[in-house]
Short mmCIF file of C-alpha atoms in Angstrom, two decimals:
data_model
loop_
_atom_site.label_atom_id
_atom_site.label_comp_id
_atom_site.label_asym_id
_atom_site.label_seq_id
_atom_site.Cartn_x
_atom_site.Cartn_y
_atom_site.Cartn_z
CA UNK A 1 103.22 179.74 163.45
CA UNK A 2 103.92 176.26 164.58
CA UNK A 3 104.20 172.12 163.32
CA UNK A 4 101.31 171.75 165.76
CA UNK A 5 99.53 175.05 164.54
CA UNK A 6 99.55 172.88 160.89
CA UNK A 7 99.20 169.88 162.30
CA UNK A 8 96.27 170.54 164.14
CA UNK A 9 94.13 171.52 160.69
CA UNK A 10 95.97 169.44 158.65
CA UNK A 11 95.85 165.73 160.17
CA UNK A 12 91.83 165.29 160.65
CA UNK A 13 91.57 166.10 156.99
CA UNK A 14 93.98 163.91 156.14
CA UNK A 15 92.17 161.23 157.79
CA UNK A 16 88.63 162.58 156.23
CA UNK A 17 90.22 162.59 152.88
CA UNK A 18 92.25 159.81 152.55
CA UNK A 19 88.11 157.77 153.34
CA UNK A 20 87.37 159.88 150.27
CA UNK A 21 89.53 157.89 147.74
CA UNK A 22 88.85 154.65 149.59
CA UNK A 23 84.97 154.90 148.30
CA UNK A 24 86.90 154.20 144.72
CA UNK A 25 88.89 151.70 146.63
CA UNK A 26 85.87 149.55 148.20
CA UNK A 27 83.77 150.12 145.24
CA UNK A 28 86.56 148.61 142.94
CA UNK A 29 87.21 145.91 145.36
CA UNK A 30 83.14 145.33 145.86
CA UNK A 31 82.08 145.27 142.40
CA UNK A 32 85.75 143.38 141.72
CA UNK A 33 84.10 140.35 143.60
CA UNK A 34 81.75 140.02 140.24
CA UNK A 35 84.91 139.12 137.95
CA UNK A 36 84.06 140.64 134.88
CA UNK A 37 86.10 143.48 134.80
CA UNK A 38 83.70 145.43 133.01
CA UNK A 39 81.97 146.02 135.78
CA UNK A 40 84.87 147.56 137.13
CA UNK A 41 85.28 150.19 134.38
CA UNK A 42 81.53 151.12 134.09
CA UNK A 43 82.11 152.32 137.73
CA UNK A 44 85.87 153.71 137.41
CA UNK A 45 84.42 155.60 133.60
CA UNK A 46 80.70 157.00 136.00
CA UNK A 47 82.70 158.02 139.02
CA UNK A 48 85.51 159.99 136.98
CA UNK A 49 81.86 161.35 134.89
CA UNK A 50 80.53 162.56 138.09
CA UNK A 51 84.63 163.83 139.33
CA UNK A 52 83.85 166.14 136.10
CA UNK A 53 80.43 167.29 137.13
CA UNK A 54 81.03 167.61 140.89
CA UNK A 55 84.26 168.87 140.74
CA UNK A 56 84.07 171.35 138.15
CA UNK A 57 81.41 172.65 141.22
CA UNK A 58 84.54 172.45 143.62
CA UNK A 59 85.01 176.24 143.47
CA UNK A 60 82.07 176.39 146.26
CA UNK A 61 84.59 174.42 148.89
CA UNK A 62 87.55 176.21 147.42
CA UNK A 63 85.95 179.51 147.20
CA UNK A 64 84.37 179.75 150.61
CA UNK A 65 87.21 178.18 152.43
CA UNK A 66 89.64 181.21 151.18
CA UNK A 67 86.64 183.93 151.42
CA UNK A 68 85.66 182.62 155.09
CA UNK A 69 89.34 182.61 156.00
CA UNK A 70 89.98 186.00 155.06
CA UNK A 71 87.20 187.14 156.83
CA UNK A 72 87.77 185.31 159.71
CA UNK A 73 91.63 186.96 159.50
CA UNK A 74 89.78 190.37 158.97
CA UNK A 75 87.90 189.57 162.43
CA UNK A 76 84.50 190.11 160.21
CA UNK A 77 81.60 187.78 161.69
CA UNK A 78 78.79 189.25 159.48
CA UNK A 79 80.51 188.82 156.43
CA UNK A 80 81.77 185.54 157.46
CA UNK A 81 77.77 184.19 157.59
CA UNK A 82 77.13 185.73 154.18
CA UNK A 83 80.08 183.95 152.81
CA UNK A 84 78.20 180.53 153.48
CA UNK A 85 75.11 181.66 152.46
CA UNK A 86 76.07 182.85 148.96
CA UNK A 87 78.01 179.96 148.39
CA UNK A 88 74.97 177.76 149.25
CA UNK A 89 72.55 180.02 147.64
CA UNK A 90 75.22 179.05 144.08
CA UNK A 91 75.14 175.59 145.26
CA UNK A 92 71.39 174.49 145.43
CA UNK A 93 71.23 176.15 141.86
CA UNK A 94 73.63 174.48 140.47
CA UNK A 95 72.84 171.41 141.77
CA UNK A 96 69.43 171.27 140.88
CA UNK A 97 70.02 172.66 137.38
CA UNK A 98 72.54 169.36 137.31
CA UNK A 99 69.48 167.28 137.68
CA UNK A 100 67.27 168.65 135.09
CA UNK A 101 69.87 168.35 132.35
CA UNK A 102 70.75 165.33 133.68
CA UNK A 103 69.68 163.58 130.70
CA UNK A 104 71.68 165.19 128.06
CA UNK A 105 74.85 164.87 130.43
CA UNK A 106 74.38 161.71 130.62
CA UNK A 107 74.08 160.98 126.82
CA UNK A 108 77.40 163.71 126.16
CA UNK A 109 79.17 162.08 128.69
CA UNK A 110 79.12 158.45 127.96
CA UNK A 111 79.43 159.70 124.17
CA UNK A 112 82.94 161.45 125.07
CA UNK A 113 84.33 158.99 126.84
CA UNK A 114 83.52 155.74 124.89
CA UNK A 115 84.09 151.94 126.04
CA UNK A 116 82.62 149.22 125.57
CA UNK A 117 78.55 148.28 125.75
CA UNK A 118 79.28 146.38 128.96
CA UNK A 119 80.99 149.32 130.05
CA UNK A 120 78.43 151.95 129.27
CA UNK A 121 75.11 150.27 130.11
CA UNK A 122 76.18 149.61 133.63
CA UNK A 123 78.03 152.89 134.41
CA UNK A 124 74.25 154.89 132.77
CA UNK A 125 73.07 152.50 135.63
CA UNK A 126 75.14 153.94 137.74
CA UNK A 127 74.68 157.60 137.31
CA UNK A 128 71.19 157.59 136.75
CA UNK A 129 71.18 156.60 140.65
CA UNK A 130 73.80 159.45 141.43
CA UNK A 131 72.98 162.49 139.77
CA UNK A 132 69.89 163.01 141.87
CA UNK A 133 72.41 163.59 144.86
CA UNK A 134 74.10 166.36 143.14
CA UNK A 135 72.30 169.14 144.98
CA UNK A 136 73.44 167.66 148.31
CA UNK A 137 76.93 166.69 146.95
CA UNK A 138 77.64 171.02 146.25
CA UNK A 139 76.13 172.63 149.29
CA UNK A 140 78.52 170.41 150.78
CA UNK A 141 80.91 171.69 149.59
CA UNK A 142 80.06 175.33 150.52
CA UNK A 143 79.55 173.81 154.37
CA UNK A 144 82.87 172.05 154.56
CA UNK A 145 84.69 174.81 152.29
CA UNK A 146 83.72 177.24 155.29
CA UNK A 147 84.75 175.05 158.29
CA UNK A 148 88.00 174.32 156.97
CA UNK A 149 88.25 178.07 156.20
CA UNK A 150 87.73 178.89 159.94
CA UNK A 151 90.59 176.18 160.57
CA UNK A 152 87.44 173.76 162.28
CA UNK A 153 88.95 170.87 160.80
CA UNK A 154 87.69 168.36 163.25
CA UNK A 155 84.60 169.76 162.15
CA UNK A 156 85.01 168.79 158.31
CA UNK A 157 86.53 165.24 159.20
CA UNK A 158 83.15 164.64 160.99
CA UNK A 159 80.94 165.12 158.21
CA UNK A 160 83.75 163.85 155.51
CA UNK A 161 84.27 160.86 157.50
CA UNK A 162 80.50 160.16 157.88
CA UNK A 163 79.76 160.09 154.05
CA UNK A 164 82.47 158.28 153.53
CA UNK A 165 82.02 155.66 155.94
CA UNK A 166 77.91 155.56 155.18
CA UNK A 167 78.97 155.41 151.20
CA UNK A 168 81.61 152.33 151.74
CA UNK A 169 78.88 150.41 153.94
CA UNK A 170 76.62 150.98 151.85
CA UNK A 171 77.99 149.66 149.08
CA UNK A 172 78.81 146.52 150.12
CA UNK A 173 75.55 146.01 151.38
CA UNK A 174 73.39 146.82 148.39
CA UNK A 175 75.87 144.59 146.24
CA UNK A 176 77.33 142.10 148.52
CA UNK A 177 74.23 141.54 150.65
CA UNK A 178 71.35 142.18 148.00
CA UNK A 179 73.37 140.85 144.64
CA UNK A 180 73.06 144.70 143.20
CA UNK A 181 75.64 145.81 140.93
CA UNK A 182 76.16 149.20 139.63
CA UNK A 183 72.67 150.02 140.57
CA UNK A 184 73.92 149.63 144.04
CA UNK A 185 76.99 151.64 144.23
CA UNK A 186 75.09 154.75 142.61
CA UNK A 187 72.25 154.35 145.07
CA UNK A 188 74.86 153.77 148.41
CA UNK A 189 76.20 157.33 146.75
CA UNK A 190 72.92 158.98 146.41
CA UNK A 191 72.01 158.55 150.63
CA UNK A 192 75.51 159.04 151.64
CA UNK A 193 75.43 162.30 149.79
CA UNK A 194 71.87 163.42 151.47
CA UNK A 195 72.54 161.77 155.10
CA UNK A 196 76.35 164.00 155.21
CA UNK A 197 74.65 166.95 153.71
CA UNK A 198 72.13 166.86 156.22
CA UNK A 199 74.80 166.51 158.85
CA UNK A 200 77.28 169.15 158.05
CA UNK A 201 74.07 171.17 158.06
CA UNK A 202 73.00 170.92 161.75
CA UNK A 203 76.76 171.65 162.75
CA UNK A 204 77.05 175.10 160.81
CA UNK A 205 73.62 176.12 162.40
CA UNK A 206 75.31 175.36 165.73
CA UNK A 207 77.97 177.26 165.03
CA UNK A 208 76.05 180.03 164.12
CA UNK A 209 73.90 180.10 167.11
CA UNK A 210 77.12 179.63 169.51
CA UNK A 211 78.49 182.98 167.28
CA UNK A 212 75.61 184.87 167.98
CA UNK A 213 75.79 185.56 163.99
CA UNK A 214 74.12 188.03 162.38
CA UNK A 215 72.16 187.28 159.35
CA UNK A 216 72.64 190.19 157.00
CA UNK A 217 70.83 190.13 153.87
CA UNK A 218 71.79 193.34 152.63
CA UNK A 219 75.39 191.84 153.14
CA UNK A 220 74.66 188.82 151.96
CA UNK A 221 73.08 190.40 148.35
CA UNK A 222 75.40 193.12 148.14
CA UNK A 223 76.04 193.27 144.48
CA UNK A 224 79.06 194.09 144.24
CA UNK A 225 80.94 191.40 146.76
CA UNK A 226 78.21 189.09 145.03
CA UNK A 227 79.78 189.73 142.07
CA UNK A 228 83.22 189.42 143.49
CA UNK A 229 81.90 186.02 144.92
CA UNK A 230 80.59 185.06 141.27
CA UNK A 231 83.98 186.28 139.69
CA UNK A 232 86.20 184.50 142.07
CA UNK A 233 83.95 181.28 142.13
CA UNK A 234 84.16 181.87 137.74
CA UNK A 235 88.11 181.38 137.90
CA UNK A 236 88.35 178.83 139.80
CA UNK A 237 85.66 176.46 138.11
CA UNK A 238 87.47 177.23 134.72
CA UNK A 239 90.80 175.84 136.91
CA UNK A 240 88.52 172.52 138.25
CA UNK A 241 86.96 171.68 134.71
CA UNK A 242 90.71 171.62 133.32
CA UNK A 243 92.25 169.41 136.02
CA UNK A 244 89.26 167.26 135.65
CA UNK A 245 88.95 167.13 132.02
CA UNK A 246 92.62 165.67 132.25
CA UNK A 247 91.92 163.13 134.61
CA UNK A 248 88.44 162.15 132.46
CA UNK A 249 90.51 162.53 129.03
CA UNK A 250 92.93 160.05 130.93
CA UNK A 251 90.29 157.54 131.34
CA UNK A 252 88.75 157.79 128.39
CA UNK A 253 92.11 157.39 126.44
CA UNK A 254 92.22 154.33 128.64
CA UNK A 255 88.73 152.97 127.47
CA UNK A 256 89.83 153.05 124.01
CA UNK A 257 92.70 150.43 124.81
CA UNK A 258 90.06 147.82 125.99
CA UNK A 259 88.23 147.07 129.11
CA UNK A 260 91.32 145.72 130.74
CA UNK A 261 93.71 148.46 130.24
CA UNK A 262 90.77 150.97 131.39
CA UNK A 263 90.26 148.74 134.51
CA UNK A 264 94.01 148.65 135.40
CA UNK A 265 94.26 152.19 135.02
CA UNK A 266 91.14 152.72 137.33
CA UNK A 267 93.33 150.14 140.29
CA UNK A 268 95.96 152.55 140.27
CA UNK A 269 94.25 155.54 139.71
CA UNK A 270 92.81 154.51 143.11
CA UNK A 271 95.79 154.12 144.63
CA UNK A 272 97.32 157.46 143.60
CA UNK A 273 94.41 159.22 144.84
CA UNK A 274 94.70 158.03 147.92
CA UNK A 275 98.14 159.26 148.60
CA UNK A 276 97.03 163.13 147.04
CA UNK A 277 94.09 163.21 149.38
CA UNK A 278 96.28 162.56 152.35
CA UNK A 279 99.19 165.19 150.83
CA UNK A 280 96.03 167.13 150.62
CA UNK A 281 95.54 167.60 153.79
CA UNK A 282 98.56 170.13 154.18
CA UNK A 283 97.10 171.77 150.79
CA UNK A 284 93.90 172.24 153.33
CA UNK A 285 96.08 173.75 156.17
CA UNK A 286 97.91 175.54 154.18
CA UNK A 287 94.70 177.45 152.19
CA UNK A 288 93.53 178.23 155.79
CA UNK A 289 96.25 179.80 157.46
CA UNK A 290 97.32 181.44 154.37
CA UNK A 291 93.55 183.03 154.14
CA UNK A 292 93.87 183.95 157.80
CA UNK A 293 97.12 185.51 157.23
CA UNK A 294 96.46 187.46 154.55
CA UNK A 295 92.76 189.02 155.92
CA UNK A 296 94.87 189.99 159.18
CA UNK A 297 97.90 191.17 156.82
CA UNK A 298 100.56 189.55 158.48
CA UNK A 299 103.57 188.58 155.73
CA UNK A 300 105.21 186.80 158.53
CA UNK A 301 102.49 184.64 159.36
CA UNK A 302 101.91 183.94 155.23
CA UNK A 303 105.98 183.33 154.99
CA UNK A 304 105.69 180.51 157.85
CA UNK A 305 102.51 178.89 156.78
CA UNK A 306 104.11 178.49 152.82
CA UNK A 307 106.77 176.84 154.39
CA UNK A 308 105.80 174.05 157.31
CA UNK A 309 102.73 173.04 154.88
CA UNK A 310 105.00 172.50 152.23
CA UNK A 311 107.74 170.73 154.15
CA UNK A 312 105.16 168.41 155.99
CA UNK A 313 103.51 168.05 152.42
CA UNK A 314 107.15 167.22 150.78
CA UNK A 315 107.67 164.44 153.56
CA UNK A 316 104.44 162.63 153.29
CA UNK A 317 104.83 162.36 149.66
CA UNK A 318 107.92 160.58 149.61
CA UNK A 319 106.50 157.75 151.88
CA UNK A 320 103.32 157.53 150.01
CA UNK A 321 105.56 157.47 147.04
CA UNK A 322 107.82 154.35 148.18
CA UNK A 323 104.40 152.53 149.91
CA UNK A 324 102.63 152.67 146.42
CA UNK A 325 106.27 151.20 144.59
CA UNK A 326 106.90 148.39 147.74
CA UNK A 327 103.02 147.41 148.17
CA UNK A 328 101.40 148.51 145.06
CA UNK A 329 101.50 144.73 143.71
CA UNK A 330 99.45 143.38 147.01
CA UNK A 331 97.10 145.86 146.55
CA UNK A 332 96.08 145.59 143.31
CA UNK A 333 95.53 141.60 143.86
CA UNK A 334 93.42 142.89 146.79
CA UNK A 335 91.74 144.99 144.54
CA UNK A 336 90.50 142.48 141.68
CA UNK A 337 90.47 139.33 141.14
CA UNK A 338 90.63 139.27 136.99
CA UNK A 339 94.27 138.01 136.48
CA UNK A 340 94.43 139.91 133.17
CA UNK A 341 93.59 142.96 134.95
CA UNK A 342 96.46 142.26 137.91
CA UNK A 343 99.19 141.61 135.50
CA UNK A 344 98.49 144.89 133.74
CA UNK A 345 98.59 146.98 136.82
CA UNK A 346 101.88 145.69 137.39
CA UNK A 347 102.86 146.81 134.56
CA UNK A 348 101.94 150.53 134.62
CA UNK A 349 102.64 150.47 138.65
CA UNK A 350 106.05 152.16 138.56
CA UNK A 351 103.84 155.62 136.85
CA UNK A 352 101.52 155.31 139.32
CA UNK A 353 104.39 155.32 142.53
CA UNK A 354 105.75 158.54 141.16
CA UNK A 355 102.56 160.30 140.97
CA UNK A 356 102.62 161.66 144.50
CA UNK A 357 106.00 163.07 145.41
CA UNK A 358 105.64 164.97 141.18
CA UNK A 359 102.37 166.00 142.75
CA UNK A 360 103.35 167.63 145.83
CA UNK A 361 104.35 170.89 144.76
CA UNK A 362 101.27 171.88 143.00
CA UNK A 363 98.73 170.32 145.42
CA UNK A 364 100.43 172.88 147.69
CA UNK A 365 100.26 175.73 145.18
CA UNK A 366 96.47 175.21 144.88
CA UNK A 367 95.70 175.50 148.28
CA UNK A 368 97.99 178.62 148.94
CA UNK A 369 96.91 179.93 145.95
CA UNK A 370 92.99 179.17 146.86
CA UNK A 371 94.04 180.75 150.62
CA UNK A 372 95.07 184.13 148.75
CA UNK A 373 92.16 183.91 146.43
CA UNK A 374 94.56 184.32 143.45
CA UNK A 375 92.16 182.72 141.69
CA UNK A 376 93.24 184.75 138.19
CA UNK A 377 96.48 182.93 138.30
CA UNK A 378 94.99 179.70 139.39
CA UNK A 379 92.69 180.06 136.09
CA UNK A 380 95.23 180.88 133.62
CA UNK A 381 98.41 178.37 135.33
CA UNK A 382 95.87 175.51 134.87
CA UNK A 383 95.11 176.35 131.30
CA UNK A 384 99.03 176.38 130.61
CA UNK A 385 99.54 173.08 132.29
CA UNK A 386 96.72 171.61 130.25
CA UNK A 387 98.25 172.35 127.24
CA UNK A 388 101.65 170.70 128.12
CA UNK A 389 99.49 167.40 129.13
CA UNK A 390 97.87 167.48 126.22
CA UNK A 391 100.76 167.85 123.96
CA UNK A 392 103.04 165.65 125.94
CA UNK A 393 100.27 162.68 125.28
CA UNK A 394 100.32 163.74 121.88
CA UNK A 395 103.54 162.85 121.73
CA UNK A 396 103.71 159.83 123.56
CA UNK A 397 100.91 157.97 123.61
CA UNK A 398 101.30 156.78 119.78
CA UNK A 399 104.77 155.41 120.43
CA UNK A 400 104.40 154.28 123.70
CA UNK A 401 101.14 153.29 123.96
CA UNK A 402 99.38 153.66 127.91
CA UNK A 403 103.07 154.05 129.09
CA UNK A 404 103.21 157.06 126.99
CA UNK A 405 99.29 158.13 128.43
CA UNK A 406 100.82 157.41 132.54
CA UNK A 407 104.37 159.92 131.17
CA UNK A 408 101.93 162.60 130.26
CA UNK A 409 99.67 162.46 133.29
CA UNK A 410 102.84 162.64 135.42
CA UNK A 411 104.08 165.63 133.30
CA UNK A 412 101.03 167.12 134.02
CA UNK A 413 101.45 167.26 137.56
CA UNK A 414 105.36 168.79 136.92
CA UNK A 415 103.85 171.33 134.89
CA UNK A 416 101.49 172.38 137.37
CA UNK A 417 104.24 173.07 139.87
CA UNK A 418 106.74 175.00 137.45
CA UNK A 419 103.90 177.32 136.47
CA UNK A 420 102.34 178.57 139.38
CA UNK A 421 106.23 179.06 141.10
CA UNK A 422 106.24 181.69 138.85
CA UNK A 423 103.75 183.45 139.77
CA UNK A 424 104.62 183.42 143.88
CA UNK A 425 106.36 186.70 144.04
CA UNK A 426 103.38 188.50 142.59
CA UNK A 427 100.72 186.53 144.93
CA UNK A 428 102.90 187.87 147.89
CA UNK A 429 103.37 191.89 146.46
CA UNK A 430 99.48 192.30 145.80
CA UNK A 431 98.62 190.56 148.96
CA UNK A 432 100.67 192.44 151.29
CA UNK A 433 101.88 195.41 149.03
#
């Protein structure tokens, strides 16, 4: 194990992901042109709706990418087929069963979260565009999940980068070009969605043919690694819906505080998320050639890969850290244009430029964790660190006000690292004996 073995799988996915975030980024900065900054939270309040709907379906990338490393580690190419098959097999139901109950989502959701009527009549706009691209938005996730699995990471930066990309353009187009509003930047999302599915697609059915695979359905409908599949995939979607209830509680404690408070909080939202999706990238690497490690049961191997993912993780943090604190006030005026909104970005900024380097640790921890398919632990740490965000806002968003809201999101993210520390040594005795 090698910098350039991580390297190699982490960097294109830091350059896919960090194009993920920047959708948020143009999008603000598109629909920012139109002044009134509800326009900007109807779009921050749908996206972080559909973060909750999508992402609670991340277990199918997270899932497959640990199950198709181990069995790439095990040297199993008939088991590695039927681990993208399941997944999409889960996917296309899901998705579809997204868009028939679309309707009472939508109602629940908007409900929830509150804002204002600006707020909510444009963001309904907004997903009623989207949520017809949720069965292409999950399978995916099953197709990327399972390159980045098999460590073809130039592979997922392809299809990541092409969505992204299509999405941005899009967007600007439909609202810049044709005067659209929110009814653009749901419809850009709805063809990016398709077009990359569609994509990522083609490339796995190359692969497949280039492998010679064989297409086992006995293997694939074996009940019980279906169930194991089911069980695993179970775990970690109870882990997703916590991490992005907080993140949707966040913004809807924002809401309450007004349309500008919600909007500021949606700038630097952006801006954090941009720095974990690059740190990300080593969470990615590190999920890979932990999988790989453990299905060939090499300790060694596992020892290495925890530790150059987390000190190339570590290292980018810090920077993206001290780029958000130095440039953080040029961005947000790039961002918007509603002075109100500016000047109360500034404010909360300094929360926002600690976010990544608190983060680090347990971005790590969730993609050794995922690589190990500890997904048990994953499940109940997440629960645990829930409960501390929730009572640290408790605590300090009466007093302190969205100050108090930013302390508790950052907690959050401390929390997360504490907890699943604890649970290393016993990842590493079950997975090696």
């Amino acid at each position: 194990m090698t910098h350039r073995s991580v390297l190699v799988v982490a960097v294109p996915i830091m350059l896919s992901n960090v194009s993920e975030p920047l959708i948020g980024v143009v999008n603000t900065a598109v629909i920012g042109q139109l002044k009134e900054p509800y326009y900007i939270g109807a779009i921050a309040v749908g996206a972080l709706i559909f973060s909750f709907l999508f992402w609670g379906f991340g277990f199918l990338r997270l899932s497959t990418g640990g199950l198709s490393a181990q069995a790439l580690g095990a040297g199993d190419r008939t088991e590695l087929v039927a681990v993208l098959i399941r997944a999409l097999m889960i996917g296309l139901a899901a998705g579809i069963g997204l868009v028939l109950l679309s309707p009472l989502i939508r109602d629940a959701a908007f409900n929830l979260v509150g804002g204002s009527a600006e707020i909510r009549s444009h963001g309904e706009t907004y997903f009623n565009y989207r949520i017809f691209a949720a069965p292409a938005a999950l399978s995916n996730y099953c197709v990327m999940g399972w390159f980045i699995g098999q460590s073809r990471a130039k592979l997922a930066f392809v299809v990541q980068l092409f969505l992204n990309l299509t999405n941005m353009a899009l967007s600007a187009f439909f609202v810049l070009g044709l005067g659209m509003t929110s009814d653009g930047v749901g419809l850009a999302a709805l063809i990016a969605e398709w077009s990359a599915v569609t994509l990522a697609l083609v490339l796995a059915a190359v692969i497949l043919h280039g492998m010679g695979a064989h297409i086992s359905w006995p293997r694939i409908l074996d009940p019980v690694r279906f169930k194991r599949t089911l069980l695993m995939n179970g775990d970690v979607m109870i882990r997703t819906l916590c991490l992005v209830f907080a993140f949707t509680f966040f913004t809807a404690r924002g809401a309450r505080a007004g349309d500008v408070v919600v909007a500021a909080n949606a700038v630097l939202l952006n801006l954090f998320e941009v720095s974990a999706y690059l740190i990300d990238g080593f969470a990615y690497a590190s999920e890979a050639l932990v999988g790989q490690s453990v299905g060939a049961r090499n300790r060694q191997r596992f020892r290495a890969a925890v530790w150059l993912t987390s000190v190339w993780a570590m290292v980018l943090g810090v920077i993206c850290s001290a780029v958000i604190w130095v440039f953080g006030p040029a961005l947000v005026d790039l961002m918007t244009l509603s002075p109100d909104v500016q000047e109360t970005a500034r404010t909360y900024l300094p929360w926002a430029a600690v976010a990544p380097v608190l983060g680090v640790i347990c971005f790590q921890f969730d993609g050794i964790f995922t690589g190990a398919m500890a997904t048990k632990d994953m499940r109940n740490m997440m629960i645990l660190s829930l409960g501390v965000f929730l009572l640290a806002w408790w605590m300090l968003e009466r007093p302190y006000g969205n100050h108090g809201l930013w302390a508790a999101l950052d907690i959050f993210f401390i929390a997360r690292g504490i907890t699943f520390a604890t649970r290393m040594p016993s990842l590493e005795r079950r997975a090696f004996g």
